Amino acid sequence: MQISVYLYALIACSGLTLSALENGSDAPALLLVSFDGFRADYLNKYSLPNLEKFFSDGVLVRELTNVFTTKTFPNHYSLVTGLYAESHGMLASIMYDPVSKKHFSIQNDSDPFWWDEAIPIWVSVEENGYRAAAAMWPGTDVNIHNHTLKYTFKYNSKVSFQARLRNLTQWMTEDKSVKFAALYWEEPDWSGHRYGPDNTTEMGNALKEVDSHIGFLMDHLNKTGLWGKINVIITSDHGMTQCSPERLIELDKCISAGSYTVVDLTPVAAIIPLEDNSTVYKNLSTCHEHMKVYLKNDVPDRLHYKNNERIQPIILVADEGWTIVKHGNLPRLGDHGYDNMLPSMHPFLAAHGPAFRKGYKMSSFNSVDLYPLMCHLVGISPKANNGSFARVRCALVNEQCGELALAVGIVIGVLIILTTFTCLFKLMKNRDASSSRPFARLELDDDDADDEPLLE
Ligand SMILES: *[C@@H]1O[C@H](CO)[C@@H](O)[C@H](O)[C@H]1NC(C)=O
Ligand SMILES: *[C@@H]1O[C@H](CO)[C@@H](O)[C@H](O)[C@H]1NC(C)=O
Ligand SMILES: *[C@@H]1O[C@H](CO)[C@@H](O)[C@H](O)[C@H]1NC(C)=O
Ligand SMILES: *[C@@H]1O[C@H](CO)[C@@H](O)[C@H](O)[C@H]1NC(C)=O
Ligand SMILES: *[C@@H]1O[C@H](CO)[C@@H](O)[C@H](O)[C@H]1NC(C)=O
Ligand SMILES: *[C@@H]1O[C@H](CO)[C@@H](O)[C@H](O)[C@H]1NC(C)=O
Ligand SMILES: *[C@@H]1O[C@H](CO)[C@@H](O)[C@H](O)[C@H]1NC(C)=O
Ligand SMILES: *[C@@H]1O[C@H](CO)[C@@H](O)[C@H](O)[C@H]1NC(C)=O
Ligand SMILES: *[C@@H]1O[C@H](CO)[C@@H](O)[C@H](O)[C@H]1NC(C)=O
Ligand SMILES: [Zn+2]
């Protein structure tokens, strides 16, 4: 009978804990910040004192494995949906949909059609009765799933970092129902493209400015009373690699310009053959030793870049640092979009706030894992996704992890075994002692379906 009381108490307790966790109304707000094109190893190569201050009191994840294509829109959408590009539908910077015959470009991104294959976290947050706020994060000014944010900016690259942050914190402090805020900044991506990541002078300047923005962020959160109260995640979409006029792949040298249409060109080209598929494929596949050529169905599974109408019949993938052109000059000194296995394509992540450990470092996780983590932080249930909370939970202060978890596990295990043996022993003794109380009494197939007698 003591066992049953104990079991009932245990069940009641875990039920309470679960419901407390599931109700997000007490959870602090979350601010998600992206510095576009912040390659993971910039952290080792450049001095970033404010960023170091930020994660020394929080969590640093040195490298995130992001999604293919390692471009801005696919990865920003993966961060907020937990889905690979083939599953959220935002596949590249330029897209064509053969069914609707619609065209997408990042300059003309406001048609919900391109976004509606997934539900981003800010929509779920508002569907749960809270509010979300955003400053320039891709998609946050689009009416996704018939949902327009009240607190948002129309995209305008000229609005300063400070102005973006000031509005966000104003919305967060004036409206306590704001649970999630997203902030986007264009650097160091812009400088990486223009000067190439190997130009340490220019990248040093760009990263100095990014670091000063992080300093402003900490100061400003401190001034507005949010620092230490809310959870803050600083991350990025992808890295950057050096390109060169010596590493050009010229399609015109392999195939006649009239035999195909190109939707997006470099470093991942999407090709629609206009003539016989096999000739176009044959000519392209022997075109250059530093360019891989796939028929849509043969794209390697690990890239998760196959199952979507918006992926064209032939996909070309340049090797790291190579640029695909039809003819002519190198367009940019730095680029990204390449295979997501390349370390140069990976961004980093840092986090600070009441939910996070302090001074904790992790080597890596997947960028799709961030979504279930963020849903956990704001207390909403995640939609179906490709991430894993189990891979990221060790970043959180309330999760038992590593050696401590093992020790606790062993202690609990030993206790359970001891308790079981003690109980069994007692039961056996009772059974031997009184034949008037058969062991079968404990079984539930009794006439009396109610298990109340167990409690007596
Ligand atoms: C749980 O969340 C709802 C809103 O979804 C809120 O009205 C309610 O007060 C919350 N309950 C607790 C115990 O926090
Ligand atoms: C933007 O895209 C829409 C369709 O999605 C198209 O009708 C419109 O012409 C495009 N605008 C520009 C400026 O390309
Ligand atoms: C979108 O929302 C508006 C305003 O709430 C509503 O009038 C309209 O019917 C909705 N449209 C769809 C397609 O759900
Ligand atoms: C940002 O805040 C300023 C000052 O409060 C306000 O004038 C401006 O309209 C806000 N911007 C947006 C996009 O709401
Ligand atoms: C870096 O970029 C600047 C400005 O374009 C240029 O003057 C300088 O030569 C470059 N340095 C290197 C090492 O490429
Ligand atoms: C926040 O402000 C207080 C007082 O102005 C200061 O002592 C503290 O160092 C600041 N914290 C951060 C992280 O800037
Ligand atoms: C394919 O390559 C061959 C040999 O280089 C060339 O003669 C032919 O015109 C090419 N076909 C197309 C469709 O470009
Ligand atoms: C090429 O193959 C695709 C299917 O992969 C097909 O839809 C298309 O009609 C073919 N095009 C040509 C020109 O053969
Ligand atoms: C990713 O998640 C979506 C939604 O659950 C699912 O449809 C898809 O099959 C998943 N992809 C992989 C590779 O597991
Ligand atoms: Zn980007």
PDB file of C-alpha atoms in Angstrom, residues 70-317:
ATOM      1  CA  THR A  70      24.068  27.640 -47.722  1.00  0.00           C
ATOM      2  CA  LYS A  71      22.331  30.856 -48.798  1.00  0.00           C
ATOM      3  CA  THR A  72      20.664  33.586 -46.768  1.00  0.00           C
ATOM      4  CA  PHE A  73      16.952  32.903 -47.255  1.00  0.00           C
ATOM      5  CA  PRO A  74      17.062  29.083 -47.060  1.00  0.00           C
ATOM      6  CA  ASN A  75      19.060  29.234 -43.820  1.00  0.00           C
ATOM      7  CA  HIS A  76      17.151  32.033 -42.139  1.00  0.00           C
ATOM      8  CA  TYR A  77      13.958  30.073 -42.819  1.00  0.00           C
ATOM      9  CA  SER A  78      15.511  26.846 -41.480  1.00  0.00           C
ATOM     10  CA  LEU A  79      16.492  28.598 -38.240  1.00  0.00           C
ATOM     11  CA  VAL A  80      12.886  29.601 -37.571  1.00  0.00           C
ATOM     12  CA  THR A  81      11.145  26.426 -38.842  1.00  0.00           C
ATOM     13  CA  GLY A  82      13.612  23.615 -38.021  1.00  0.00           C
ATOM     14  CA  LEU A  83      13.163  22.285 -41.560  1.00  0.00           C
ATOM     15  CA  TYR A  84      15.568  21.469 -44.387  1.00  0.00           C
ATOM     16  CA  ALA A  85      15.149  23.644 -47.477  1.00  0.00           C
ATOM     17  CA  GLU A  86      13.317  20.905 -49.432  1.00  0.00           C
ATOM     18  CA  SER A  87      10.708  20.824 -46.650  1.00  0.00           C
ATOM     19  CA  HIS A  88      10.207  24.570 -46.101  1.00  0.00           C
ATOM     20  CA  GLY A  89      10.311  25.500 -49.779  1.00  0.00           C
ATOM     21  CA  MET A  90      12.700  28.448 -49.548  1.00  0.00           C
ATOM     22  CA  LEU A  91      15.366  26.780 -51.661  1.00  0.00           C
ATOM     23  CA  ALA A  92      17.584  29.513 -53.088  1.00  0.00           C
ATOM     24  CA  SER A  93      17.923  33.271 -53.637  1.00  0.00           C
ATOM     25  CA  ILE A  94      16.267  32.978 -57.044  1.00  0.00           C
ATOM     26  CA  MET A  95      13.523  30.416 -57.673  1.00  0.00           C
ATOM     27  CA  TYR A  96      11.018  29.341 -60.282  1.00  0.00           C
ATOM     28  CA  ASP A  97       7.905  27.314 -59.644  1.00  0.00           C
ATOM     29  CA  PRO A  98       7.044  25.225 -62.720  1.00  0.00           C
ATOM     30  CA  VAL A  99       3.439  24.605 -61.606  1.00  0.00           C
ATOM     31  CA  SER A 100       2.356  28.189 -60.908  1.00  0.00           C
ATOM     32  CA  LYS A 101       5.033  29.612 -63.247  1.00  0.00           C
ATOM     33  CA  LYS A 102       5.886  32.157 -60.531  1.00  0.00           C
ATOM     34  CA  HIS A 103       9.331  33.711 -60.049  1.00  0.00           C
ATOM     35  CA  PHE A 104      11.016  34.518 -56.741  1.00  0.00           C
ATOM     36  CA  SER A 105      13.963  36.736 -55.973  1.00  0.00           C
ATOM     37  CA  ILE A 106      15.123  38.191 -52.680  1.00  0.00           C
ATOM     38  CA  GLN A 107      14.266  41.655 -53.997  1.00  0.00           C
ATOM     39  CA  ASN A 108      10.701  40.506 -54.673  1.00  0.00           C
ATOM     40  CA  ASP A 109       9.917  38.155 -51.812  1.00  0.00           C
ATOM     41  CA  SER A 110       6.537  39.326 -50.570  1.00  0.00           C
ATOM     42  CA  ASP A 111       4.290  36.732 -52.222  1.00  0.00           C
ATOM     43  CA  PRO A 112       3.196  34.367 -49.364  1.00  0.00           C
ATOM     44  CA  PHE A 113       3.188  31.524 -51.905  1.00  0.00           C
ATOM     45  CA  TRP A 114       6.935  31.056 -51.398  1.00  0.00           C
ATOM     46  CA  TRP A 115       6.733  30.969 -47.601  1.00  0.00           C
ATOM     47  CA  ASP A 116       3.542  29.058 -46.919  1.00  0.00           C
ATOM     48  CA  GLU A 117       5.052  25.549 -47.149  1.00  0.00           C
ATOM     49  CA  ALA A 118       6.198  26.030 -43.529  1.00  0.00           C
ATOM     50  CA  ILE A 119       4.998  27.822 -40.404  1.00  0.00           C
ATOM     51  CA  PRO A 120       7.743  29.972 -38.863  1.00  0.00           C
ATOM     52  CA  ILE A 121       8.021  30.294 -35.090  1.00  0.00           C
ATOM     53  CA  TRP A 122       6.700  33.875 -35.040  1.00  0.00           C
ATOM     54  CA  VAL A 123       3.375  32.719 -36.525  1.00  0.00           C
ATOM     55  CA  SER A 124       3.097  29.887 -33.960  1.00  0.00           C
ATOM     56  CA  VAL A 125       3.938  32.308 -31.152  1.00  0.00           C
ATOM     57  CA  GLU A 126       1.032  34.560 -32.185  1.00  0.00           C
ATOM     58  CA  GLU A 127      -1.279  31.576 -32.690  1.00  0.00           C
ATOM     59  CA  ASN A 128      -0.554  30.714 -29.037  1.00  0.00           C
ATOM     60  CA  GLY A 129      -1.903  34.063 -27.944  1.00  0.00           C
ATOM     61  CA  TYR A 130       1.380  35.951 -27.585  1.00  0.00           C
ATOM     62  CA  ARG A 131       2.960  38.564 -29.823  1.00  0.00           C
ATOM     63  CA  ALA A 132       6.110  38.473 -31.953  1.00  0.00           C
ATOM     64  CA  ALA A 133       8.246  41.414 -33.093  1.00  0.00           C
ATOM     65  CA  ALA A 134      10.804  41.616 -35.869  1.00  0.00           C
ATOM     66  CA  ALA A 135      13.326  43.891 -37.509  1.00  0.00           C
ATOM     67  CA  MET A 136      14.264  42.866 -41.069  1.00  0.00           C
ATOM     68  CA  TRP A 137      14.501  39.099 -40.467  1.00  0.00           C
ATOM     69  CA  PRO A 138      13.690  37.506 -43.870  1.00  0.00           C
ATOM     70  CA  GLY A 139       9.982  36.748 -44.134  1.00  0.00           C
ATOM     71  CA  THR A 140       8.846  38.740 -41.117  1.00  0.00           C
ATOM     72  CA  ASP A 141       7.287  41.422 -43.342  1.00  0.00           C
ATOM     73  CA  VAL A 142       5.396  38.838 -45.401  1.00  0.00           C
ATOM     74  CA  ASN A 143       1.801  37.773 -44.752  1.00  0.00           C
ATOM     75  CA  ILE A 144       2.663  34.126 -43.993  1.00  0.00           C
ATOM     76  CA  HIS A 145      -0.333  31.856 -43.336  1.00  0.00           C
ATOM     77  CA  ASN A 146      -2.480  34.965 -43.440  1.00  0.00           C
ATOM     78  CA  HIS A 147      -0.570  36.379 -40.519  1.00  0.00           C
ATOM     79  CA  THR A 148       0.890  39.895 -40.553  1.00  0.00           C
ATOM     80  CA  LEU A 149       2.962  40.983 -37.567  1.00  0.00           C
ATOM     81  CA  LYS A 150       1.874  44.142 -35.781  1.00  0.00           C
ATOM     82  CA  TYR A 151       5.450  44.872 -34.687  1.00  0.00           C
ATOM     83  CA  THR A 152       7.567  44.708 -37.815  1.00  0.00           C
ATOM     84  CA  PHE A 153       9.659  46.691 -40.257  1.00  0.00           C
ATOM     85  CA  LYS A 154       9.289  46.775 -44.001  1.00  0.00           C
ATOM     86  CA  TYR A 155      12.706  45.673 -45.271  1.00  0.00           C
ATOM     87  CA  ASN A 156      15.085  48.605 -45.618  1.00  0.00           C
ATOM     88  CA  SER A 157      18.837  48.055 -45.428  1.00  0.00           C
ATOM     89  CA  LYS A 158      19.370  51.740 -44.589  1.00  0.00           C
ATOM     90  CA  VAL A 159      17.835  51.492 -41.105  1.00  0.00           C
ATOM     91  CA  SER A 160      20.722  51.333 -38.614  1.00  0.00           C
ATOM     92  CA  PHE A 161      21.370  48.461 -36.238  1.00  0.00           C
ATOM     93  CA  GLN A 162      20.675  50.767 -33.301  1.00  0.00           C
ATOM     94  CA  ALA A 163      17.308  51.861 -34.699  1.00  0.00           C
ATOM     95  CA  ARG A 164      16.257  48.254 -35.353  1.00  0.00           C
ATOM     96  CA  LEU A 165      17.158  47.242 -31.806  1.00  0.00           C
ATOM     97  CA  ARG A 166      15.575  50.319 -30.183  1.00  0.00           C
ATOM     98  CA  ASN A 167      12.201  49.590 -31.768  1.00  0.00           C
ATOM     99  CA  LEU A 168      12.389  45.925 -30.792  1.00  0.00           C
ATOM    100  CA  THR A 169      13.165  46.673 -27.152  1.00  0.00           C
ATOM    101  CA  GLN A 170      10.470  49.352 -27.070  1.00  0.00           C
ATOM    102  CA  TRP A 171       7.906  46.835 -28.312  1.00  0.00           C
ATOM    103  CA  MET A 172       9.201  44.243 -25.840  1.00  0.00           C
ATOM    104  CA  THR A 173       9.028  46.538 -22.824  1.00  0.00           C
ATOM    105  CA  GLU A 174       5.717  48.246 -23.685  1.00  0.00           C
ATOM    106  CA  ASP A 175       3.863  45.075 -24.624  1.00  0.00           C
ATOM    107  CA  LYS A 176       4.537  42.254 -22.161  1.00  0.00           C
ATOM    108  CA  SER A 177       2.878  39.744 -24.474  1.00  0.00           C
ATOM    109  CA  VAL A 178       5.848  39.972 -26.883  1.00  0.00           C
ATOM    110  CA  LYS A 179       7.473  36.550 -26.424  1.00  0.00           C
ATOM    111  CA  PHE A 180       9.699  36.370 -29.472  1.00  0.00           C
ATOM    112  CA  ALA A 181      11.709  39.009 -31.306  1.00  0.00           C
ATOM    113  CA  ALA A 182      13.985  38.586 -34.327  1.00  0.00           C
ATOM    114  CA  LEU A 183      16.689  41.004 -35.464  1.00  0.00           C
ATOM    115  CA  TYR A 184      18.677  40.825 -38.687  1.00  0.00           C
ATOM    116  CA  TRP A 185      21.857  42.689 -39.663  1.00  0.00           C
ATOM    117  CA  GLU A 186      23.547  42.612 -43.104  1.00  0.00           C
ATOM    118  CA  GLU A 187      27.185  42.425 -41.948  1.00  0.00           C
ATOM    119  CA  PRO A 188      29.693  40.747 -42.102  1.00  0.00           C
ATOM    120  CA  ASP A 189      28.105  39.185 -45.218  1.00  0.00           C
ATOM    121  CA  TRP A 190      28.233  42.374 -47.260  1.00  0.00           C
ATOM    122  CA  SER A 191      31.981  42.896 -46.676  1.00  0.00           C
ATOM    123  CA  GLY A 192      32.677  39.185 -47.145  1.00  0.00           C
ATOM    124  CA  HIS A 193      31.204  39.285 -50.655  1.00  0.00           C
ATOM    125  CA  ARG A 194      32.869  42.536 -51.588  1.00  0.00           C
ATOM    126  CA  TYR A 195      36.402  42.032 -50.273  1.00  0.00           C
ATOM    127  CA  GLY A 196      36.574  38.253 -49.788  1.00  0.00           C
ATOM    128  CA  PRO A 197      36.996  36.649 -46.353  1.00  0.00           C
ATOM    129  CA  ASP A 198      40.784  36.440 -46.825  1.00  0.00           C
ATOM    130  CA  ASN A 199      41.107  40.239 -46.856  1.00  0.00           C
ATOM    131  CA  THR A 200      41.952  40.538 -43.165  1.00  0.00           C
ATOM    132  CA  THR A 201      42.105  44.348 -43.261  1.00  0.00           C
ATOM    133  CA  GLU A 202      38.587  44.814 -44.565  1.00  0.00           C
ATOM    134  CA  MET A 203      37.121  41.871 -42.626  1.00  0.00           C
ATOM    135  CA  GLY A 204      38.829  43.156 -39.495  1.00  0.00           C
ATOM    136  CA  ASN A 205      37.014  46.469 -39.932  1.00  0.00           C
ATOM    137  CA  ALA A 206      33.668  44.822 -40.653  1.00  0.00           C
ATOM    138  CA  LEU A 207      33.956  42.537 -37.619  1.00  0.00           C
ATOM    139  CA  LYS A 208      35.030  45.388 -35.381  1.00  0.00           C
ATOM    140  CA  GLU A 209      31.799  47.129 -36.296  1.00  0.00           C
ATOM    141  CA  VAL A 210      29.746  43.949 -35.767  1.00  0.00           C
ATOM    142  CA  ASP A 211      31.367  43.561 -32.346  1.00  0.00           C
ATOM    143  CA  SER A 212      30.510  47.159 -31.469  1.00  0.00           C
ATOM    144  CA  HIS A 213      26.879  46.390 -32.360  1.00  0.00           C
ATOM    145  CA  ILE A 214      27.007  43.480 -29.908  1.00  0.00           C
ATOM    146  CA  GLY A 215      28.386  45.898 -27.303  1.00  0.00           C
ATOM    147  CA  PHE A 216      25.502  48.272 -28.011  1.00  0.00           C
ATOM    148  CA  LEU A 217      23.072  45.356 -27.754  1.00  0.00           C
ATOM    149  CA  MET A 218      24.291  44.421 -24.261  1.00  0.00           C
ATOM    150  CA  ASP A 219      24.308  48.052 -23.061  1.00  0.00           C
ATOM    151  CA  HIS A 220      20.909  48.789 -24.488  1.00  0.00           C
ATOM    152  CA  LEU A 221      19.322  45.638 -23.053  1.00  0.00           C
ATOM    153  CA  ASN A 222      20.892  46.570 -19.739  1.00  0.00           C
ATOM    154  CA  LYS A 223      19.451  50.110 -19.894  1.00  0.00           C
ATOM    155  CA  THR A 224      15.979  48.878 -20.776  1.00  0.00           C
ATOM    156  CA  GLY A 225      16.017  46.335 -17.927  1.00  0.00           C
ATOM    157  CA  LEU A 226      15.985  43.341 -20.258  1.00  0.00           C
ATOM    158  CA  TRP A 227      19.586  42.141 -19.845  1.00  0.00           C
ATOM    159  CA  GLY A 228      19.686  38.970 -17.770  1.00  0.00           C
ATOM    160  CA  LYS A 229      15.877  38.790 -17.807  1.00  0.00           C
ATOM    161  CA  ILE A 230      15.286  37.673 -21.380  1.00  0.00           C
ATOM    162  CA  ASN A 231      17.042  34.950 -23.353  1.00  0.00           C
ATOM    163  CA  VAL A 232      19.222  36.197 -26.215  1.00  0.00           C
ATOM    164  CA  ILE A 233      20.612  34.090 -29.058  1.00  0.00           C
ATOM    165  CA  ILE A 234      23.188  35.511 -31.466  1.00  0.00           C
ATOM    166  CA  THR A 235      23.813  33.422 -34.559  1.00  0.00           C
ATOM    167  CA  SER A 236      24.094  33.542 -38.332  1.00  0.00           C
ATOM    168  CA  ASP A 237      22.930  31.862 -41.528  1.00  0.00           C
ATOM    169  CA  HIS A 238      26.161  30.740 -43.215  1.00  0.00           C
ATOM    170  CA  GLY A 239      29.873  31.415 -43.610  1.00  0.00           C
ATOM    171  CA  MET A 240      31.876  32.732 -46.561  1.00  0.00           C
ATOM    172  CA  THR A 241      34.737  31.529 -48.755  1.00  0.00           C
ATOM    173  CA  GLN A 242      37.306  33.246 -50.953  1.00  0.00           C
ATOM    174  CA  CYS A 243      36.670  33.239 -54.719  1.00  0.00           C
ATOM    175  CA  SER A 244      39.141  34.053 -57.467  1.00  0.00           C
ATOM    176  CA  PRO A 245      39.245  34.902 -61.192  1.00  0.00           C
ATOM    177  CA  GLU A 246      41.463  31.813 -61.456  1.00  0.00           C
ATOM    178  CA  ARG A 247      38.563  29.635 -60.335  1.00  0.00           C
ATOM    179  CA  LEU A 248      35.867  30.284 -62.925  1.00  0.00           C
ATOM    180  CA  ILE A 249      33.640  27.636 -64.511  1.00  0.00           C
ATOM    181  CA  GLU A 250      32.302  28.997 -67.816  1.00  0.00           C
ATOM    182  CA  LEU A 251      29.178  27.200 -68.989  1.00  0.00           C
ATOM    183  CA  ASP A 252      29.376  28.708 -72.485  1.00  0.00           C
ATOM    184  CA  LYS A 253      32.497  26.608 -73.085  1.00  0.00           C
ATOM    185  CA  CYS A 254      30.503  23.398 -72.626  1.00  0.00           C
ATOM    186  CA  ILE A 255      26.976  23.966 -73.789  1.00  0.00           C
ATOM    187  CA  SER A 256      25.095  26.163 -76.205  1.00  0.00           C
ATOM    188  CA  ALA A 257      23.342  29.040 -74.495  1.00  0.00           C
ATOM    189  CA  GLY A 258      20.050  28.271 -76.244  1.00  0.00           C
ATOM    190  CA  SER A 259      19.776  24.709 -74.942  1.00  0.00           C
ATOM    191  CA  TYR A 260      18.859  25.534 -71.342  1.00  0.00           C
ATOM    192  CA  THR A 261      17.448  28.146 -68.958  1.00  0.00           C
ATOM    193  CA  VAL A 262      19.314  28.954 -65.779  1.00  0.00           C
ATOM    194  CA  VAL A 263      17.203  29.912 -62.748  1.00  0.00           C
ATOM    195  CA  ASP A 264      20.005  30.526 -60.252  1.00  0.00           C
ATOM    196  CA  LEU A 265      23.669  30.467 -61.235  1.00  0.00           C
ATOM    197  CA  THR A 266      26.359  30.244 -58.571  1.00  0.00           C
ATOM    198  CA  PRO A 267      27.703  28.424 -56.628  1.00  0.00           C
ATOM    199  CA  VAL A 268      24.657  26.169 -57.046  1.00  0.00           C
ATOM    200  CA  ALA A 269      23.033  26.423 -60.477  1.00  0.00           C
ATOM    201  CA  ALA A 270      19.467  25.356 -61.212  1.00  0.00           C
ATOM    202  CA  ILE A 271      19.146  24.319 -64.859  1.00  0.00           C
ATOM    203  CA  ILE A 272      16.019  23.702 -66.941  1.00  0.00           C
ATOM    204  CA  PRO A 273      16.930  21.920 -70.195  1.00  0.00           C
ATOM    205  CA  LEU A 274      15.185  23.242 -73.288  1.00  0.00           C
ATOM    206  CA  GLU A 275      16.510  20.481 -75.520  1.00  0.00           C
ATOM    207  CA  ASP A 276      16.875  16.778 -74.835  1.00  0.00           C
ATOM    208  CA  ASN A 277      17.624  16.331 -71.115  1.00  0.00           C
ATOM    209  CA  SER A 278      20.324  13.722 -71.654  1.00  0.00           C
ATOM    210  CA  THR A 279      22.416  15.846 -74.043  1.00  0.00           C
ATOM    211  CA  VAL A 280      22.270  18.839 -71.734  1.00  0.00           C
ATOM    212  CA  TYR A 281      23.153  16.618 -68.786  1.00  0.00           C
ATOM    213  CA  LYS A 282      25.969  14.903 -70.714  1.00  0.00           C
ATOM    214  CA  ASN A 283      27.591  18.159 -71.779  1.00  0.00           C
ATOM    215  CA  LEU A 284      27.317  19.682 -68.314  1.00  0.00           C
ATOM    216  CA  SER A 285      28.548  16.601 -66.473  1.00  0.00           C
ATOM    217  CA  THR A 286      31.823  16.615 -68.415  1.00  0.00           C
ATOM    218  CA  CYS A 287      32.143  20.399 -68.246  1.00  0.00           C
ATOM    219  CA  HIS A 288      34.533  20.964 -65.329  1.00  0.00           C
ATOM    220  CA  GLU A 289      36.330  18.832 -62.770  1.00  0.00           C
ATOM    221  CA  HIS A 290      35.402  21.313 -60.008  1.00  0.00           C
ATOM    222  CA  MET A 291      31.660  21.213 -60.691  1.00  0.00           C
ATOM    223  CA  LYS A 292      29.350  18.362 -59.657  1.00  0.00           C
ATOM    224  CA  VAL A 293      26.318  17.766 -61.850  1.00  0.00           C
ATOM    225  CA  TYR A 294      23.202  16.010 -60.583  1.00  0.00           C
ATOM    226  CA  LEU A 295      19.905  15.046 -62.115  1.00  0.00           C
ATOM    227  CA  LYS A 296      17.321  16.151 -59.547  1.00  0.00           C
ATOM    228  CA  ASN A 297      16.661  12.581 -58.389  1.00  0.00           C
ATOM    229  CA  ASP A 298      20.363  11.860 -57.901  1.00  0.00           C
ATOM    230  CA  VAL A 299      21.139  14.757 -55.538  1.00  0.00           C
ATOM    231  CA  PRO A 300      22.800  13.078 -52.507  1.00  0.00           C
ATOM    232  CA  ASP A 301      20.326  12.423 -49.674  1.00  0.00           C
ATOM    233  CA  ARG A 302      22.526  14.162 -47.118  1.00  0.00           C
ATOM    234  CA  LEU A 303      21.869  17.512 -48.864  1.00  0.00           C
ATOM    235  CA  HIS A 304      18.080  17.120 -48.349  1.00  0.00           C
ATOM    236  CA  TYR A 305      17.593  18.902 -51.647  1.00  0.00           C
ATOM    237  CA  LYS A 306      15.388  16.748 -53.837  1.00  0.00           C
ATOM    238  CA  ASN A 307      11.773  16.573 -52.727  1.00  0.00           C
ATOM    239  CA  ASN A 308      10.330  19.852 -53.919  1.00  0.00           C
ATOM    240  CA  GLU A 309       8.697  21.060 -57.147  1.00  0.00           C
ATOM    241  CA  ARG A 310      10.865  24.162 -57.014  1.00  0.00           C
ATOM    242  CA  ILE A 311      14.076  22.156 -57.471  1.00  0.00           C
ATOM    243  CA  GLN A 312      14.904  22.163 -61.195  1.00  0.00           C
ATOM    244  CA  PRO A 313      15.761  19.060 -63.326  1.00  0.00           C
ATOM    245  CA  ILE A 314      19.552  19.583 -63.228  1.00  0.00           C
ATOM    246  CA  ILE A 315      21.552  20.948 -60.279  1.00  0.00           C
ATOM    247  CA  LEU A 316      25.191  22.063 -60.576  1.00  0.00           C
ATOM    248  CA  VAL A 317      27.290  22.443 -57.431  1.00  0.00           C
TER     249      VAL A 317
END
